[in-house]
Short mmCIF file of C-alpha atoms in Angstrom, two decimals:
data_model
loop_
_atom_site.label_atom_id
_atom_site.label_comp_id
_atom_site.label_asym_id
_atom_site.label_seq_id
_atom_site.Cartn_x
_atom_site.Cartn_y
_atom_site.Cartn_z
CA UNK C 1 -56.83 83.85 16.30
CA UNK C 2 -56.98 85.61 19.93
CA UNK C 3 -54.62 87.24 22.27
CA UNK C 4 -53.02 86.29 24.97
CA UNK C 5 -50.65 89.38 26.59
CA UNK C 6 -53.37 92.08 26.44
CA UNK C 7 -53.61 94.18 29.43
CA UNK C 8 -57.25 95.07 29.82
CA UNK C 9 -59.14 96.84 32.41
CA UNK C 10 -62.69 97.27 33.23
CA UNK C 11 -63.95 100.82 34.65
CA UNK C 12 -67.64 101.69 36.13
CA UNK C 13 -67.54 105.16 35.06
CA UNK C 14 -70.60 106.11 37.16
CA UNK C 15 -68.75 105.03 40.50
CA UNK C 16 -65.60 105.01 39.47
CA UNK C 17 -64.44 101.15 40.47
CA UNK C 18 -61.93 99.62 38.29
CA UNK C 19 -60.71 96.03 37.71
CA UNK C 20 -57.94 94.50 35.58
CA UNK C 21 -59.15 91.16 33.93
CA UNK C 22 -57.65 87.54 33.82
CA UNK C 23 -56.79 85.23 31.52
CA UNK C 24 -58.22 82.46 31.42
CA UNK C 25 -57.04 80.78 27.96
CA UNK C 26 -58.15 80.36 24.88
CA UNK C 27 -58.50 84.56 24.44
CA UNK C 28 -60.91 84.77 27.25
CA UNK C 29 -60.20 87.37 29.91
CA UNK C 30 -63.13 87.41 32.97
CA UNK C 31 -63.75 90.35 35.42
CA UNK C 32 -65.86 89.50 38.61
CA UNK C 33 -67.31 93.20 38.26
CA UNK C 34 -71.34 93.49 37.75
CA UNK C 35 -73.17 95.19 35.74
CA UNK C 36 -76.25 97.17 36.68
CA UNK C 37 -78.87 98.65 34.33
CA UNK C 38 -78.03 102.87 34.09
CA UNK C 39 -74.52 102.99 34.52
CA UNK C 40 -71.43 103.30 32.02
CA UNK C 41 -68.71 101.10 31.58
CA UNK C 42 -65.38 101.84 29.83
CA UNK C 43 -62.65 99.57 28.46
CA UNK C 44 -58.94 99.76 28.10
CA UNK C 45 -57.27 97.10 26.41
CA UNK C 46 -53.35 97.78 25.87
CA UNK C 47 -51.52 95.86 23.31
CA UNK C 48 -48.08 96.13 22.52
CA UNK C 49 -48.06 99.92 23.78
CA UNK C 50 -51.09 100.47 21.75
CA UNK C 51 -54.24 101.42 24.15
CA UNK C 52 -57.93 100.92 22.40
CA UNK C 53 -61.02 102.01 24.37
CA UNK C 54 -64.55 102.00 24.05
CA UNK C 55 -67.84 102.90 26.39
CA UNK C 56 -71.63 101.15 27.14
CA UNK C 57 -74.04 101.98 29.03
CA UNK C 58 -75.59 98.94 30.45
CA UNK C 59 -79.79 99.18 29.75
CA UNK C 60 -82.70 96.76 31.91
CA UNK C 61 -83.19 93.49 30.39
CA UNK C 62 -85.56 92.79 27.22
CA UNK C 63 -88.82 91.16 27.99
CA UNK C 64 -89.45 88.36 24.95
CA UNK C 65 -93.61 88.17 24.46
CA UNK C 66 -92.92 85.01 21.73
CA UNK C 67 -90.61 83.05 20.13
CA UNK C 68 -91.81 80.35 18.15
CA UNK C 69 -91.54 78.28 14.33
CA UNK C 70 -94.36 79.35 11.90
CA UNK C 71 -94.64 78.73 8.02
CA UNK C 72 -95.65 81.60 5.76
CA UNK C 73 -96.27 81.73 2.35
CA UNK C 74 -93.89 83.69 0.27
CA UNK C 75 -94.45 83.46 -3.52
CA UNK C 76 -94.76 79.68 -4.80
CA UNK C 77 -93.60 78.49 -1.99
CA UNK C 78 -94.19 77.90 1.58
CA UNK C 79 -91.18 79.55 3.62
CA UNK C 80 -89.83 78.53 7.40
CA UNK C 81 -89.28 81.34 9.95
CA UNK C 82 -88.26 81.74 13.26
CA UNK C 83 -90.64 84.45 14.46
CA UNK C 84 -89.22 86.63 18.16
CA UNK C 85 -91.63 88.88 19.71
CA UNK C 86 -89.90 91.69 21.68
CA UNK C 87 -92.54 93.73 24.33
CA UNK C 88 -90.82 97.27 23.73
CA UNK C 89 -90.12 99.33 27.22
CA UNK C 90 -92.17 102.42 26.61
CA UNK C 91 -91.35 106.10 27.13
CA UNK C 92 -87.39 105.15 25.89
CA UNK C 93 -85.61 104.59 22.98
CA UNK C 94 -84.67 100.83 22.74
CA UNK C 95 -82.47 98.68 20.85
CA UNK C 96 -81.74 95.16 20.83
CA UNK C 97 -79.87 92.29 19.32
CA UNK C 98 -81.00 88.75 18.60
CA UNK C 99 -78.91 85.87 17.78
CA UNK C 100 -80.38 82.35 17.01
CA UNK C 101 -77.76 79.48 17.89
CA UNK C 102 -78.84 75.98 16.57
CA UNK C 103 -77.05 73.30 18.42
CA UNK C 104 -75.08 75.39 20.14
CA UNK C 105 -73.62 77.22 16.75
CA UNK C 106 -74.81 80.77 15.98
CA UNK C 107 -77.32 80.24 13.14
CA UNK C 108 -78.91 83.92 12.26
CA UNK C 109 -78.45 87.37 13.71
CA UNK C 110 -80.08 90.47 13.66
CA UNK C 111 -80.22 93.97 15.26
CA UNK C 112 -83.39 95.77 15.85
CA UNK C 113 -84.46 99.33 17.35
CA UNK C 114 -88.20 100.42 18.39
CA UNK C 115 -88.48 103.44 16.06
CA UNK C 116 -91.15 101.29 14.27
CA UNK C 117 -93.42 100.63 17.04
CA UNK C 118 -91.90 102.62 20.39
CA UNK C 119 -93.75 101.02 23.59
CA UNK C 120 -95.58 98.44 21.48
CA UNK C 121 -94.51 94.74 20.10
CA UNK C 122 -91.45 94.83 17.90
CA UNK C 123 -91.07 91.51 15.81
CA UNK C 124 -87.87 89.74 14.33
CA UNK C 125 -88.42 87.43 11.70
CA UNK C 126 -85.28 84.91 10.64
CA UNK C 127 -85.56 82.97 6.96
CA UNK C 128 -84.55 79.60 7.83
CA UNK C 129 -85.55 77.04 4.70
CA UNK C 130 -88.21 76.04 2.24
CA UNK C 131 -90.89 73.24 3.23
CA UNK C 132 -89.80 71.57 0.38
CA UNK C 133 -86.19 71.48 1.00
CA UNK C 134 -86.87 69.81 4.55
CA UNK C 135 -89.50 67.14 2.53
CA UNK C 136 -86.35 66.33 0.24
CA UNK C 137 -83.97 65.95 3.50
CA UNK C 138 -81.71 68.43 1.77
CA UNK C 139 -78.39 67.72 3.28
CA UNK C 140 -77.20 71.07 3.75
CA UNK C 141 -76.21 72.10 7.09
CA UNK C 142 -78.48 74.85 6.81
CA UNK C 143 -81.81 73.25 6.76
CA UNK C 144 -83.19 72.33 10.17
CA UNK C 145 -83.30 68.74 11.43
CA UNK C 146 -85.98 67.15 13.59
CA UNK C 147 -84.82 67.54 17.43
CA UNK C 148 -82.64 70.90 16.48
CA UNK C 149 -81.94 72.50 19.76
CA UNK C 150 -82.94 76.36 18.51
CA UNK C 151 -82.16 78.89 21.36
CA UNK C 152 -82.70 82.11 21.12
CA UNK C 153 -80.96 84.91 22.45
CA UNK C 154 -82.43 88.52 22.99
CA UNK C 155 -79.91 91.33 24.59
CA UNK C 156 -80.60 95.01 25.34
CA UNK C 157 -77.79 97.59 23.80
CA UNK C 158 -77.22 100.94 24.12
CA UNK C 159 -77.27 102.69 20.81
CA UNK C 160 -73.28 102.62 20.10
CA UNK C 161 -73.27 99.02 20.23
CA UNK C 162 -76.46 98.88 17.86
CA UNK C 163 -74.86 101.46 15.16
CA UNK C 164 -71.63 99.00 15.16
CA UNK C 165 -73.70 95.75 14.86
CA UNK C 166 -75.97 97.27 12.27
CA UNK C 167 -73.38 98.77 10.30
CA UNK C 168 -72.07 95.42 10.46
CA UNK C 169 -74.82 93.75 8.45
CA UNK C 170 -74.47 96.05 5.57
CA UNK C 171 -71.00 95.82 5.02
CA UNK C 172 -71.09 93.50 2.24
CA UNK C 173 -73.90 96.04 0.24
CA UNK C 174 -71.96 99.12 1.23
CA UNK C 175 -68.41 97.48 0.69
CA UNK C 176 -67.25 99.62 3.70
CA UNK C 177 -65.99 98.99 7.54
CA UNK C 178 -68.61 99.04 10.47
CA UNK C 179 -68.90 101.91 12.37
CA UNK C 180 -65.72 102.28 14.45
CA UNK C 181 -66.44 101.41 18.56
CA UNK C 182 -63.34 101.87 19.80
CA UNK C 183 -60.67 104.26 19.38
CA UNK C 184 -57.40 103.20 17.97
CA UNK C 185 -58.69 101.41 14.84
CA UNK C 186 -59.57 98.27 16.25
CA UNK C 187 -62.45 96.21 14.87
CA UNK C 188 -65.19 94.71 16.99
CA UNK C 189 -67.00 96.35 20.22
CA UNK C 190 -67.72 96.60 23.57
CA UNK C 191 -70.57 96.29 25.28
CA UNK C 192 -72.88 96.34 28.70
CA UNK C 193 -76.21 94.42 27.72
CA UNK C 194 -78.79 92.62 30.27
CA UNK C 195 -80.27 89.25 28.10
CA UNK C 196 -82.91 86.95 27.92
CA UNK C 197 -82.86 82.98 26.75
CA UNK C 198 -85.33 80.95 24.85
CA UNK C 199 -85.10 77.56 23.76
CA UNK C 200 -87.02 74.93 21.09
CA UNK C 201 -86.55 71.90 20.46
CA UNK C 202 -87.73 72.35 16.79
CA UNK C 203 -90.15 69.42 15.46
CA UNK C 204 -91.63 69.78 12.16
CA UNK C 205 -95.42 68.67 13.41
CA UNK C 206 -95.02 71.80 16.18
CA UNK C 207 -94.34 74.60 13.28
CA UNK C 208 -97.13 77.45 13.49
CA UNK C 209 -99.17 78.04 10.07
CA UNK C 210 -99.17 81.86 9.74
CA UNK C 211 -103.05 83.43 10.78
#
């Protein structure tokens, strides 16, 4: 379901500049406004007299080191990952969200911060299916094909976004609501991110056995 008479404007707090967005259809409002790494932007989206707002503060883009297919073995079995490599900006705290789309459809997602490793390599690994299921051309939709288009998508968040979007994820353990992002008691959030793309065309014979 999306909306279609929102009123929603787009503020660069830093500079103060302001633009009210159009709709283009479909629930999708666009804003010719840029974005530039450092600054804060603020959203106010009023709904039937109802205003909901939220902040981000935009951060530089992430710089991927890797991204490929590699088999490991976990247990009895030999497991399929998709393995991200993240080169962490040093001297800052960091956050970032990855989303892997497979044929265009989002397929796994995950959020990740650099407390780990701060300045050094911070790795993402996503479960995709057993070497075994793909040998028995398992139907389900969830087991990669030969000539999957598997981008990858790596954005840079500011730490509100990354407490909603991890909160998020453990919703279903916790049996509680994310972390609210905007005011008003709307679900979902806002926010300024710089991105990176990778793509595979995933073949089997290409897969990476684990060193």
């Amino acid at each position: 379901n999306y909306v279609e008479d929102a009123n929603i404007t787009v503020k660069n707090v830093t500079y103060g500049t302001e633009q009210t967005l159009s709709y283009r259809g479909s629930g999708l409002y666009t804003a010719t406004m840029k974005a530039y790494a450092g600054e804060v932007y603020a959203i106010d989206i009023e709904l039937n007299g109802q205003h909901y707002t939220s902040t981000s503060t935009m951060t530089d883009a992430p710089a991927v080191a890797s991204y490929r297919f590699v088999w490991k073995d976990f247990f009895s079995q030999r497991m399929l990952f998709a393995e991200a490599v993240i080169d962490d900006k040093p001297n800052e705290n960091n956050y970032y969200f990855l989303h892997l789309y497979r044929n265009g459809v989002g397929y796994r997602w995950a959020v990740k911060r650099d407390d780990a490793n701060p300045g050094g390599e911070i790795k993402q690994l996503f479960s995709c299916t057993t070497e075994q299921r793909i040998k028995d051309e398992d139907e389900d939709e969830d087991v990669l094909a030969e000539g999957d288009v598997m981008r990858l998508e790596v954005r840079s968040i500011d730490r509100k976004s990354y407490d909603y979007l991890y909160s998020l994820q453990t919703t279903s353990a916790s049996n509680t609501n994310p972390i609210e992002n905007f005011t008003g008691g709307m679900f979902g959030y806002f926010s300024a991110y710089s991105q990176v793309d990778r793509k595979i065309l995933f073949r089997l014979a290409s897969v990476d056995e684990e060193e």
